mmCIF file with all atom_site columns, C-alpha atoms in Angstrom:
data_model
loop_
_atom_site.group_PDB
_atom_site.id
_atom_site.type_symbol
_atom_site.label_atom_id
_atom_site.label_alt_id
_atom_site.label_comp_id
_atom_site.label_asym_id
_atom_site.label_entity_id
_atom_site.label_seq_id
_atom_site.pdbx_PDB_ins_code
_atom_site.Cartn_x
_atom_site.Cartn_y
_atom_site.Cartn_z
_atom_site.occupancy
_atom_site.B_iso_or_equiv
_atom_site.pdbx_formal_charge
_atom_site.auth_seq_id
_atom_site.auth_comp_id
_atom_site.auth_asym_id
_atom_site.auth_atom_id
_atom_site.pdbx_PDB_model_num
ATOM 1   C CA . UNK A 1 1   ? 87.048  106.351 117.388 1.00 0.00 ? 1   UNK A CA 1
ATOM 2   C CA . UNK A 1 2   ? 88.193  109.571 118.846 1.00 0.00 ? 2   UNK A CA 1
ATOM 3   C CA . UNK A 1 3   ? 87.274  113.065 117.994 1.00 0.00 ? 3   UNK A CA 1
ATOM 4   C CA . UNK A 1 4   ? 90.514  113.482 116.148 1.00 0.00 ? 4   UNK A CA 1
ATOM 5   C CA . UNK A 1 5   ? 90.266  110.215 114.270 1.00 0.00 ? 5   UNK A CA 1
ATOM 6   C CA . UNK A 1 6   ? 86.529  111.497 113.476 1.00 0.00 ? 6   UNK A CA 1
ATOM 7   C CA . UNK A 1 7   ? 87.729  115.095 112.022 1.00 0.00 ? 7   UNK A CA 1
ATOM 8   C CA . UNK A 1 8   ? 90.291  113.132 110.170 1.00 0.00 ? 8   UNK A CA 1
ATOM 9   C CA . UNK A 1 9   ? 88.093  111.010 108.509 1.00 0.00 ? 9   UNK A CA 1
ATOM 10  C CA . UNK A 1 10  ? 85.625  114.012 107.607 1.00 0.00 ? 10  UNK A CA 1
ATOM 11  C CA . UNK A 1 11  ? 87.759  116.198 106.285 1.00 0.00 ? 11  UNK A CA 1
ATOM 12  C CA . UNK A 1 12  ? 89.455  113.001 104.141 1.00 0.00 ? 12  UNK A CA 1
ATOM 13  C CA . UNK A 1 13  ? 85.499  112.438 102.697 1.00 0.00 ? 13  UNK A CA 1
ATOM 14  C CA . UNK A 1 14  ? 84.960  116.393 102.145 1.00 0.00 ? 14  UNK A CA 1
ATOM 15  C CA . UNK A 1 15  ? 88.226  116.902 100.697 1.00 0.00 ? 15  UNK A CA 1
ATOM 16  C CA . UNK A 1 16  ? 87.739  113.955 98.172  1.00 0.00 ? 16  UNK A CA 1
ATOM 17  C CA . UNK A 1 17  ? 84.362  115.400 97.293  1.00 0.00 ? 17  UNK A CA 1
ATOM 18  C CA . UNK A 1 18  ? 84.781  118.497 96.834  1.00 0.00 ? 18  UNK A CA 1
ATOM 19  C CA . UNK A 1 19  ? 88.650  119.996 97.318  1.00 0.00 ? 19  UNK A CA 1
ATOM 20  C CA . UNK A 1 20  ? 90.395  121.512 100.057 1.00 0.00 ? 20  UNK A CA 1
ATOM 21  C CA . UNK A 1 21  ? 89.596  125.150 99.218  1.00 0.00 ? 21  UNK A CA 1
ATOM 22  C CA . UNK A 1 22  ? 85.982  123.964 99.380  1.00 0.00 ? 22  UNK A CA 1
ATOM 23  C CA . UNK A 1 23  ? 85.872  122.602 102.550 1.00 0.00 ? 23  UNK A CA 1
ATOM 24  C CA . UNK A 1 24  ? 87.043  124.952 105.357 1.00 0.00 ? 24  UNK A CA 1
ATOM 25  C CA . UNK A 1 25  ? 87.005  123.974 108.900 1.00 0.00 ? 25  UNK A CA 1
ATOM 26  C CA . UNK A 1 26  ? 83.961  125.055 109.877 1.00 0.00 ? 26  UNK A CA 1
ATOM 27  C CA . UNK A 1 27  ? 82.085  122.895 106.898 1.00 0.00 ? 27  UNK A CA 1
ATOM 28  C CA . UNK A 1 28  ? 84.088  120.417 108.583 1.00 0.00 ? 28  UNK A CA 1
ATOM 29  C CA . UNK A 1 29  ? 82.739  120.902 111.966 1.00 0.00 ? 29  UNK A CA 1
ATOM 30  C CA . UNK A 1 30  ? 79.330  121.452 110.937 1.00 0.00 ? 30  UNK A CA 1
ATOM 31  C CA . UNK A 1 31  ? 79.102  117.829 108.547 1.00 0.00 ? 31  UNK A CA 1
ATOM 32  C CA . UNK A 1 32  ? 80.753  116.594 112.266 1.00 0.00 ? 32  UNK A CA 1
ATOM 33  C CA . UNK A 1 33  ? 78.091  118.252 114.372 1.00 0.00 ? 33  UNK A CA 1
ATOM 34  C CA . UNK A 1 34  ? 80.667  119.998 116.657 1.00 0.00 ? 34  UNK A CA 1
ATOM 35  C CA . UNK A 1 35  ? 81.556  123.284 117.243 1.00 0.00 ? 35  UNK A CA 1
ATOM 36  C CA . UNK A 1 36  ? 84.414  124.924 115.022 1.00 0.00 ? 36  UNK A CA 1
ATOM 37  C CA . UNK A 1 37  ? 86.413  125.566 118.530 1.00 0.00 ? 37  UNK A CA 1
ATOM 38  C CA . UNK A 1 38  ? 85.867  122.139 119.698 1.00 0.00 ? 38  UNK A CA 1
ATOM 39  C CA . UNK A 1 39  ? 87.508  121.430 116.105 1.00 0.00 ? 39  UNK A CA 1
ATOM 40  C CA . UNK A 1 40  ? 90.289  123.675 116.512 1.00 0.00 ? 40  UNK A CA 1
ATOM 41  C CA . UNK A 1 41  ? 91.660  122.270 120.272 1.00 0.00 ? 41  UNK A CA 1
ATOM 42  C CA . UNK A 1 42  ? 92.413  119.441 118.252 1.00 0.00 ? 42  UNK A CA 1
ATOM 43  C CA . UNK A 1 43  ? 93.891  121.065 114.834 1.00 0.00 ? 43  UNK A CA 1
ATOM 44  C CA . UNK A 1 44  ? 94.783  124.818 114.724 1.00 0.00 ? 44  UNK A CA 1
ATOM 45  C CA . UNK A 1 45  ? 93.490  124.943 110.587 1.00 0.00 ? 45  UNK A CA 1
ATOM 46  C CA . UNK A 1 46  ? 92.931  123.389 107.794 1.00 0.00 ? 46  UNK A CA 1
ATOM 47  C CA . UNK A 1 47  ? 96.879  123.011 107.064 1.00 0.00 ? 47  UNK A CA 1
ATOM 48  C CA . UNK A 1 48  ? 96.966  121.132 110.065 1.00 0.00 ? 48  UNK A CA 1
ATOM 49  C CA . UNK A 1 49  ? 94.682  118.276 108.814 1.00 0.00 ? 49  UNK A CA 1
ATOM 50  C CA . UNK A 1 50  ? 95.941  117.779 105.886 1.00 0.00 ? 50  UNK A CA 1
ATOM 51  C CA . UNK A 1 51  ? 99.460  117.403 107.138 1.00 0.00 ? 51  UNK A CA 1
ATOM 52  C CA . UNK A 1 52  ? 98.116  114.938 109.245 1.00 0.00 ? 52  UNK A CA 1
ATOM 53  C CA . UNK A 1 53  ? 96.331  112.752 106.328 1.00 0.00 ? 53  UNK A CA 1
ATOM 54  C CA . UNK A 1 54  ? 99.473  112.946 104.639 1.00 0.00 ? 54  UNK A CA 1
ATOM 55  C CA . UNK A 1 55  ? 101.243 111.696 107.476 1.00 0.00 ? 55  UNK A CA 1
ATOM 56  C CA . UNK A 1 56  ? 98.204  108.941 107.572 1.00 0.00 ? 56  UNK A CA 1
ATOM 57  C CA . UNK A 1 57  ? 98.825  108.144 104.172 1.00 0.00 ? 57  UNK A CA 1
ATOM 58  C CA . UNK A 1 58  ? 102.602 107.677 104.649 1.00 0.00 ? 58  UNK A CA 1
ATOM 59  C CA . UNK A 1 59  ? 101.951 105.348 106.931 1.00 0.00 ? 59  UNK A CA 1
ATOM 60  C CA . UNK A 1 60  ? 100.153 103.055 105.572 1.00 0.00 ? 60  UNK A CA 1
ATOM 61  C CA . UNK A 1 61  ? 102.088 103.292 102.035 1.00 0.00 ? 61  UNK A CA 1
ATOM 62  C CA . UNK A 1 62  ? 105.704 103.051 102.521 1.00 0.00 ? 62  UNK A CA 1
ATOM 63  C CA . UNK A 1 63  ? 107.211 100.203 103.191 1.00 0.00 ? 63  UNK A CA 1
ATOM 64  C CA . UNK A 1 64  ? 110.780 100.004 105.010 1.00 0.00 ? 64  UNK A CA 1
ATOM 65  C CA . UNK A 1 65  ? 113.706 98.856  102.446 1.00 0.00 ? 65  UNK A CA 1
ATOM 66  C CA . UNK A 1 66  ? 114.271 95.233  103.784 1.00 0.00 ? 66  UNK A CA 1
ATOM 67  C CA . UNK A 1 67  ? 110.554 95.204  103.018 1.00 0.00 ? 67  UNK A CA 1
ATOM 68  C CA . UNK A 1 68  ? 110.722 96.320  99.732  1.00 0.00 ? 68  UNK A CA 1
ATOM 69  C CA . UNK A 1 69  ? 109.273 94.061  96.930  1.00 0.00 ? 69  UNK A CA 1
ATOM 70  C CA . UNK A 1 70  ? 111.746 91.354  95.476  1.00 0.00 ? 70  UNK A CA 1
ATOM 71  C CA . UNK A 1 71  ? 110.613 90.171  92.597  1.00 0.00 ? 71  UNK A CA 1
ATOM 72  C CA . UNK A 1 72  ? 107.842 90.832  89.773  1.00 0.00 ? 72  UNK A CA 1
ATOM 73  C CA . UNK A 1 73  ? 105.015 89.413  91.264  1.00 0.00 ? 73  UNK A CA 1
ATOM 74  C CA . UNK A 1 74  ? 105.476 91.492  94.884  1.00 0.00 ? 74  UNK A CA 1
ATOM 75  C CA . UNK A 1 75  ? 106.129 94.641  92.729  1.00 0.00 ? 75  UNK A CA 1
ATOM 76  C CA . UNK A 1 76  ? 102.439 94.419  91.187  1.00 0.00 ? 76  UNK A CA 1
ATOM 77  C CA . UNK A 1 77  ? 100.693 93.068  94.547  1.00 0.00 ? 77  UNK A CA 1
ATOM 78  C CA . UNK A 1 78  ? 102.410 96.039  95.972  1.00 0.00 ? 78  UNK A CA 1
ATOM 79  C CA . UNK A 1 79  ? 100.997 98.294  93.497  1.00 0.00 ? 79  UNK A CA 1
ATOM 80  C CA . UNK A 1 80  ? 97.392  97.045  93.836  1.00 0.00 ? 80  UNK A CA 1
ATOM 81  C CA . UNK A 1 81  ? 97.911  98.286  97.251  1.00 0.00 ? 81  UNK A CA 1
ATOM 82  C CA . UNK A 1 82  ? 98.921  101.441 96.335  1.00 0.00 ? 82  UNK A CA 1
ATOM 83  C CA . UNK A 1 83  ? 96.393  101.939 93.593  1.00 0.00 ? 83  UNK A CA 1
ATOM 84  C CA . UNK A 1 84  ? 93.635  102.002 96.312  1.00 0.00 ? 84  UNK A CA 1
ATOM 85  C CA . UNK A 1 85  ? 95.553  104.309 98.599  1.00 0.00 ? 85  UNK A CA 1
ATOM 86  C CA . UNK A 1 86  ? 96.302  106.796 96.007  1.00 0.00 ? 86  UNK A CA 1
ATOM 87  C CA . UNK A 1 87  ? 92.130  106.585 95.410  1.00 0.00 ? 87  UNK A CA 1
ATOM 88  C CA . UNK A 1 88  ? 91.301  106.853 99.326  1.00 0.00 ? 88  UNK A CA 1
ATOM 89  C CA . UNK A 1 89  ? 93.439  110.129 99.776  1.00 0.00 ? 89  UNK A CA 1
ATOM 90  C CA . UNK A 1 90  ? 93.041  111.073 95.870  1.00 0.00 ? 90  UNK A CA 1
ATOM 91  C CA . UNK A 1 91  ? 92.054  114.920 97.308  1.00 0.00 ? 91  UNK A CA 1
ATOM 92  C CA . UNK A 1 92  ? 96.254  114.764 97.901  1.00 0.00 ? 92  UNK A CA 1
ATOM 93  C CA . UNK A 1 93  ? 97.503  114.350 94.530  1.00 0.00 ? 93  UNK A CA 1
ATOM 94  C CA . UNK A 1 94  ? 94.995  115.636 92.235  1.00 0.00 ? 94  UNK A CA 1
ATOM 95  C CA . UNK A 1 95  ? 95.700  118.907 94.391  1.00 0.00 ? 95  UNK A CA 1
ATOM 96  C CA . UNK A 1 96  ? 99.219  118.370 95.083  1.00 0.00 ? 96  UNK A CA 1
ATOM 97  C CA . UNK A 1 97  ? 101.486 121.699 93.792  1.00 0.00 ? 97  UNK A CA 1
ATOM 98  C CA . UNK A 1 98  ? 98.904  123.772 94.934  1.00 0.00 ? 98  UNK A CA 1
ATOM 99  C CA . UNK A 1 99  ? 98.724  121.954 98.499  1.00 0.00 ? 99  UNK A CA 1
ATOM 100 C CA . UNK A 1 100 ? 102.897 122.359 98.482  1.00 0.00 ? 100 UNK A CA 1
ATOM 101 C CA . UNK A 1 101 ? 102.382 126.296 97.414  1.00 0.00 ? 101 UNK A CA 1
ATOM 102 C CA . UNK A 1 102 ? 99.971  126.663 100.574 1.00 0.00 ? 102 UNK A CA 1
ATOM 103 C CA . UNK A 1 103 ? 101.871 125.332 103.239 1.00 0.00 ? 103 UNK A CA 1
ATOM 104 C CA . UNK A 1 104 ? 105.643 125.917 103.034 1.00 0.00 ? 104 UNK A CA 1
ATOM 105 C CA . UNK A 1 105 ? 106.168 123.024 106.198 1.00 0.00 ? 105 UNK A CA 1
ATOM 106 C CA . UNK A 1 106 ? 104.533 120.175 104.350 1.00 0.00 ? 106 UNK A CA 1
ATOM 107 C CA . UNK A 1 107 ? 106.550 121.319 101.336 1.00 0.00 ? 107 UNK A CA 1
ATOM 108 C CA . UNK A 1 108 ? 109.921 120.587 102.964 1.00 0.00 ? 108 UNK A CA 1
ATOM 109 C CA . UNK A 1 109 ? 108.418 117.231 104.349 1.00 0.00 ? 109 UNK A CA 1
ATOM 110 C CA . UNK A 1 110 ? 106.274 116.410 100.861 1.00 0.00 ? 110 UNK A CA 1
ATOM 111 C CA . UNK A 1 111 ? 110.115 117.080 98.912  1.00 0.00 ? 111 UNK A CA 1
ATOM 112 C CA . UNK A 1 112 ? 111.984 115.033 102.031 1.00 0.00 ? 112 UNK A CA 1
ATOM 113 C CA . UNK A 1 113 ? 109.529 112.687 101.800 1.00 0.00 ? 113 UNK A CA 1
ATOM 114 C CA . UNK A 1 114 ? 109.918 111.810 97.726  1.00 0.00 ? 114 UNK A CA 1
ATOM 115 C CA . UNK A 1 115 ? 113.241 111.880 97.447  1.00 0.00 ? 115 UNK A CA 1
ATOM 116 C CA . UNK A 1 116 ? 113.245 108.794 99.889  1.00 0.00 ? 116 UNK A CA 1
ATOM 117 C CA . UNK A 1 117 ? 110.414 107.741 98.099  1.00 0.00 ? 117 UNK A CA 1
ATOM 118 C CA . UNK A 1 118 ? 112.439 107.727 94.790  1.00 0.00 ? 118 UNK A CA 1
ATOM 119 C CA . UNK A 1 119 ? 115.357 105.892 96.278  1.00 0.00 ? 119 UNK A CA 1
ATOM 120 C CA . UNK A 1 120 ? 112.685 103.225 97.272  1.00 0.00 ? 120 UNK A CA 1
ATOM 121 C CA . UNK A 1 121 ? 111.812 102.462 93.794  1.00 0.00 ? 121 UNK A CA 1
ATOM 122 C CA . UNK A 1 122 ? 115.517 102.716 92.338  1.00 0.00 ? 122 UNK A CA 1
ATOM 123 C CA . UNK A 1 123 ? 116.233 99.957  95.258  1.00 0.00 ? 123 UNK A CA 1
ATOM 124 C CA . UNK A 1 124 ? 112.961 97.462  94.203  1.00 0.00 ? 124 UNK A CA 1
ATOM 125 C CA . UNK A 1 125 ? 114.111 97.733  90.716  1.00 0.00 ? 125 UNK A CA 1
ATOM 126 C CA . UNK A 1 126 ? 117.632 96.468  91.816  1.00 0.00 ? 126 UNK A CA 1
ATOM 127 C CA . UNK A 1 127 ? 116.117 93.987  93.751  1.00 0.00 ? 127 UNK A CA 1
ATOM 128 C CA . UNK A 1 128 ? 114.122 92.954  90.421  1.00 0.00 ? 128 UNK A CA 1
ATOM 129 C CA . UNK A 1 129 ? 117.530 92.533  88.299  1.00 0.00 ? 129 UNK A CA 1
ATOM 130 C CA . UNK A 1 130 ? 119.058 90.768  90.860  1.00 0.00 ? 130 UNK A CA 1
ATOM 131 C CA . UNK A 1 131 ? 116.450 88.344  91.097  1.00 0.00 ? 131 UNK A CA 1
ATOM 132 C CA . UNK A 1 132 ? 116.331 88.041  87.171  1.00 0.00 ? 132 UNK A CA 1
ATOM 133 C CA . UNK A 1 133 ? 113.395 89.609  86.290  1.00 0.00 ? 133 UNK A CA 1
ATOM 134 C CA . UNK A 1 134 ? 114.661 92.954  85.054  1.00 0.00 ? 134 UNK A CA 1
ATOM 135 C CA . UNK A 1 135 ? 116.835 93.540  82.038  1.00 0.00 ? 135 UNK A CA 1
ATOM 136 C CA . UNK A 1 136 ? 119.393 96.552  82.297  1.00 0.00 ? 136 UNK A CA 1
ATOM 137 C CA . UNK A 1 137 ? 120.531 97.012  78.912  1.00 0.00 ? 137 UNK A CA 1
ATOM 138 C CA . UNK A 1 138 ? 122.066 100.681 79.571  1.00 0.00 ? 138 UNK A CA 1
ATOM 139 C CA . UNK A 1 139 ? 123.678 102.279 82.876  1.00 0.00 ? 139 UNK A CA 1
ATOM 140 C CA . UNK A 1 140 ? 120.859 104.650 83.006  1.00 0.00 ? 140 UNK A CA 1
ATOM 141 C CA . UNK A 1 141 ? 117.838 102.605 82.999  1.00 0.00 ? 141 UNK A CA 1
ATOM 142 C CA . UNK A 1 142 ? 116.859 102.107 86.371  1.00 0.00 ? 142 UNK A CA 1
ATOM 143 C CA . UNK A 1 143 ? 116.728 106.102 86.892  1.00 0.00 ? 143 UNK A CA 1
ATOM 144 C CA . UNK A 1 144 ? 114.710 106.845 83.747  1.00 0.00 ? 144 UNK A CA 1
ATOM 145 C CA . UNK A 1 145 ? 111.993 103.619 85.239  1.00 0.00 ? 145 UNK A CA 1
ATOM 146 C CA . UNK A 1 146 ? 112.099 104.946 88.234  1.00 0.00 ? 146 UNK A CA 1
ATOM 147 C CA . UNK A 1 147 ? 111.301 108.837 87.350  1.00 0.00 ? 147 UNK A CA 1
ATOM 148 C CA . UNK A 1 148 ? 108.533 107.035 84.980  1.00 0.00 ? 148 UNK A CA 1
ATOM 149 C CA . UNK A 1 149 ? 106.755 105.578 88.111  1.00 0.00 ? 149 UNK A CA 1
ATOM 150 C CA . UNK A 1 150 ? 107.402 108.476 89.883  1.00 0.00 ? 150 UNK A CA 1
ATOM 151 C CA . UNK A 1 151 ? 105.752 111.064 87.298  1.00 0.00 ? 151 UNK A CA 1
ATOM 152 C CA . UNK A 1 152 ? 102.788 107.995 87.354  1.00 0.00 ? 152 UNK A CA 1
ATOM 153 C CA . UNK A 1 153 ? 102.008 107.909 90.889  1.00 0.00 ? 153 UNK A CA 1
ATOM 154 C CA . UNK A 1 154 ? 102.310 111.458 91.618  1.00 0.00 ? 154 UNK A CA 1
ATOM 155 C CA . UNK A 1 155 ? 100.231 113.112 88.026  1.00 0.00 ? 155 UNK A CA 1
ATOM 156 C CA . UNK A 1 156 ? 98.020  110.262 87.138  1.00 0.00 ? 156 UNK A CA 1
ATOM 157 C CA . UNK A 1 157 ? 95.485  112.293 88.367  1.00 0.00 ? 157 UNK A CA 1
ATOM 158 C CA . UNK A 1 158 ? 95.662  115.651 87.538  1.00 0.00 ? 158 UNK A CA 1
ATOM 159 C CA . UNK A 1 159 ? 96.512  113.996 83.720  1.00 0.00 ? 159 UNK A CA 1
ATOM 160 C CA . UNK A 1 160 ? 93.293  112.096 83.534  1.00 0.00 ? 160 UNK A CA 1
ATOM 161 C CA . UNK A 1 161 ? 91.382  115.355 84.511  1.00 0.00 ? 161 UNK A CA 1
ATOM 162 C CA . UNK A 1 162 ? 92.811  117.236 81.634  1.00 0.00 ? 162 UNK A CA 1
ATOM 163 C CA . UNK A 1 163 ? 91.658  114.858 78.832  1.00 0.00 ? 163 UNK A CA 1
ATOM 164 C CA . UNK A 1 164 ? 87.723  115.259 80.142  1.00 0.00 ? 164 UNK A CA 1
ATOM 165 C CA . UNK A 1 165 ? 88.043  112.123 82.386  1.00 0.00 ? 165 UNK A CA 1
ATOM 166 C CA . UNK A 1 166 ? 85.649  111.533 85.556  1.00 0.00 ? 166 UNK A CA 1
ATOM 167 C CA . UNK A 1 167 ? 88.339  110.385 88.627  1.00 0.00 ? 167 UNK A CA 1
ATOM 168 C CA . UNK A 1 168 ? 87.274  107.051 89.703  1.00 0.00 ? 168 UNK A CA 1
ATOM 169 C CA . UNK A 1 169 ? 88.451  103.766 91.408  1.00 0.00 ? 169 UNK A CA 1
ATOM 170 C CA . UNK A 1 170 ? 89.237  102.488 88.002  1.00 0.00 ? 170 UNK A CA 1
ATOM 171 C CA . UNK A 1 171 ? 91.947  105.291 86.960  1.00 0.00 ? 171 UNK A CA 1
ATOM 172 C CA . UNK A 1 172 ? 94.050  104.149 89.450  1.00 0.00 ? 172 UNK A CA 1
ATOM 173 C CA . UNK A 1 173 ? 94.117  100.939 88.283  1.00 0.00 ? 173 UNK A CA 1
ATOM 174 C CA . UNK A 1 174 ? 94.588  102.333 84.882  1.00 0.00 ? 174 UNK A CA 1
ATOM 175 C CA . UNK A 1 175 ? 97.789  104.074 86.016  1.00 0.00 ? 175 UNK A CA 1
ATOM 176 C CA . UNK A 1 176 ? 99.080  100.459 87.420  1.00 0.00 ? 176 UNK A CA 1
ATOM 177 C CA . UNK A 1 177 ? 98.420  99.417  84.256  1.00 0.00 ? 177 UNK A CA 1
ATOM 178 C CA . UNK A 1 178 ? 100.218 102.573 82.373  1.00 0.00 ? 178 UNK A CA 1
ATOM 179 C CA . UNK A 1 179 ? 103.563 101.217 84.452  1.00 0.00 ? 179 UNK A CA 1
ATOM 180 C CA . UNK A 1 180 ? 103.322 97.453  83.794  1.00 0.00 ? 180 UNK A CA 1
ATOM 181 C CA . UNK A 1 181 ? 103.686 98.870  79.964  1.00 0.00 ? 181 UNK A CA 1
ATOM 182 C CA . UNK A 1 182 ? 106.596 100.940 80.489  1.00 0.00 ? 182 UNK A CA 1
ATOM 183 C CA . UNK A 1 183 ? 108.295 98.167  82.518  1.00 0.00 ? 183 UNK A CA 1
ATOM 184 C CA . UNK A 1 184 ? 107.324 95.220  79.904  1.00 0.00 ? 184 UNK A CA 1
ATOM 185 C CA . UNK A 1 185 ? 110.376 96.028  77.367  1.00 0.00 ? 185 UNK A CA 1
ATOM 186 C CA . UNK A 1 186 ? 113.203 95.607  79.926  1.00 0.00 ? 186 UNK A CA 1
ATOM 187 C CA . UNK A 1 187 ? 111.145 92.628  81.873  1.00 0.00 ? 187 UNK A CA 1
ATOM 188 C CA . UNK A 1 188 ? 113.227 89.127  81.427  1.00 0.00 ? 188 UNK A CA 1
ATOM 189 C CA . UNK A 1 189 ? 111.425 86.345  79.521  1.00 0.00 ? 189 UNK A CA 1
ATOM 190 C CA . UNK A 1 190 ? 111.005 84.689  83.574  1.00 0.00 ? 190 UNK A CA 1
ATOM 191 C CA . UNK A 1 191 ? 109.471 87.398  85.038  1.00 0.00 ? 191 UNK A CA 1
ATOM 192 C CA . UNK A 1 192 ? 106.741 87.689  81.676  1.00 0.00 ? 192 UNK A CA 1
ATOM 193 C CA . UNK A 1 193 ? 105.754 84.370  82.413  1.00 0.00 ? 193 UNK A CA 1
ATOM 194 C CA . UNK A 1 194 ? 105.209 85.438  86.250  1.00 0.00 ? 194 UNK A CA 1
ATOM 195 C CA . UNK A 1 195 ? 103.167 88.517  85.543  1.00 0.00 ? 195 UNK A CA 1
ATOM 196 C CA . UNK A 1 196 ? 101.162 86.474  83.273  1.00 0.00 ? 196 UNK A CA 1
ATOM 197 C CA . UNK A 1 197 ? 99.947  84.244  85.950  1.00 0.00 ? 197 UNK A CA 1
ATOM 198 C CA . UNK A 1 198 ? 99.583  86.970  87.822  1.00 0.00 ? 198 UNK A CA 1
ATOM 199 C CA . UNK A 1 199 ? 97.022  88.994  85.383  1.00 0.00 ? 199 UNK A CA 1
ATOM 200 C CA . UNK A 1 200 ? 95.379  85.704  84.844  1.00 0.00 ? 200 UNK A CA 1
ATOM 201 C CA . UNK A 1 201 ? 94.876  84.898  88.786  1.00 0.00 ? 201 UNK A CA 1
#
């Protein structure tokens, strides 16, 4: 692993820990055993990194649109993916508007960024009614689901912190839960009879 993969993955562990506020660069160098200008050839600041584990976490999240799921049972597998990506960068979201008020660059890519992210999840749940396992019993339907799982995946977090709840693995898996419910009313009788296999597997 090189020295910028190892600052990455530092500042990912201090971040989660603690927040990004907490953990300057130079904690970062120090829990690396470098010096802070060794640190700094490779990242000018702290803004830096964390565009750079957002970038990370892009990358291994989205999925290109011939890609995107097809039918029930690919739309949940995907989000069991997700739910342990949104825990292993979980410093991102749970700090999110703040991170966007910081750092006016990863503000234009973070807004770029979701509205492609948006039109990713209006797409899958097209793919779902064409496949028959989505109901669309009013024009408007797919854009209210798909600002639901938006407003899920992005404020799960920062929610479950307000009610007095420790942030754990679980939560995440809570929040794929939360979104199953919302999507249950408008799923077809076929694709009820998939996702039950598929809670039961």
């Amino acid at each position: 692993m090189s020295t910028k993969e190892k600052i990455l993955d530092t500042a990912l562990a201090l971040f989660n820990t603690a927040n990004t506020q907490a953990a300057t660069t130079n904690h970062i160098a120090k829990a690396m055993g470098i010096s802070p200008g060794n640190l700094h050839y490779h990242y000018k600041n702290r803004e830096e990194i964390i565009r750079r584990l957002y970038e990370q976490m892009l990358s291994e999240s989205t999925l290109l649109v011939q890609d995107l799921p097809k039918n029930i049972v690919e739309l949940f597998e995907h989000q069991k993916v997700m739910s342990k990506l949104l825990w292993k960068y979980r410093f991102f979201h749970r700090e999110l508007l703040f991170l966007l008020s910081r750092d006016p660059v990863l503000k234009e890519r973070y807004i770029k960024d979701n509205i492609a992210h948006r039109e990713r999840i209006r797409i899958t749940f097209g793919n779902l009614a064409a496949h028959g396992d989505l109901n669309i019993p009013y024009d408007n339907i797919l854009d209210q689901l798909t600002d639901t799982i938006l407003l899920v995946l992005e404020f799960w977090n920062p929610m479950v912190e307000t009610l007095g709840r420790a942030i754990d693995e679980r939560c995440f898996e809570d929040a794929t839960t939360h979104i199953r419910g919302a999507m249950r009313p408008y799923l077809t009788k076929q694709a009820l009879n998939a996702l039950k296999v598929f809670e039961d597997s």
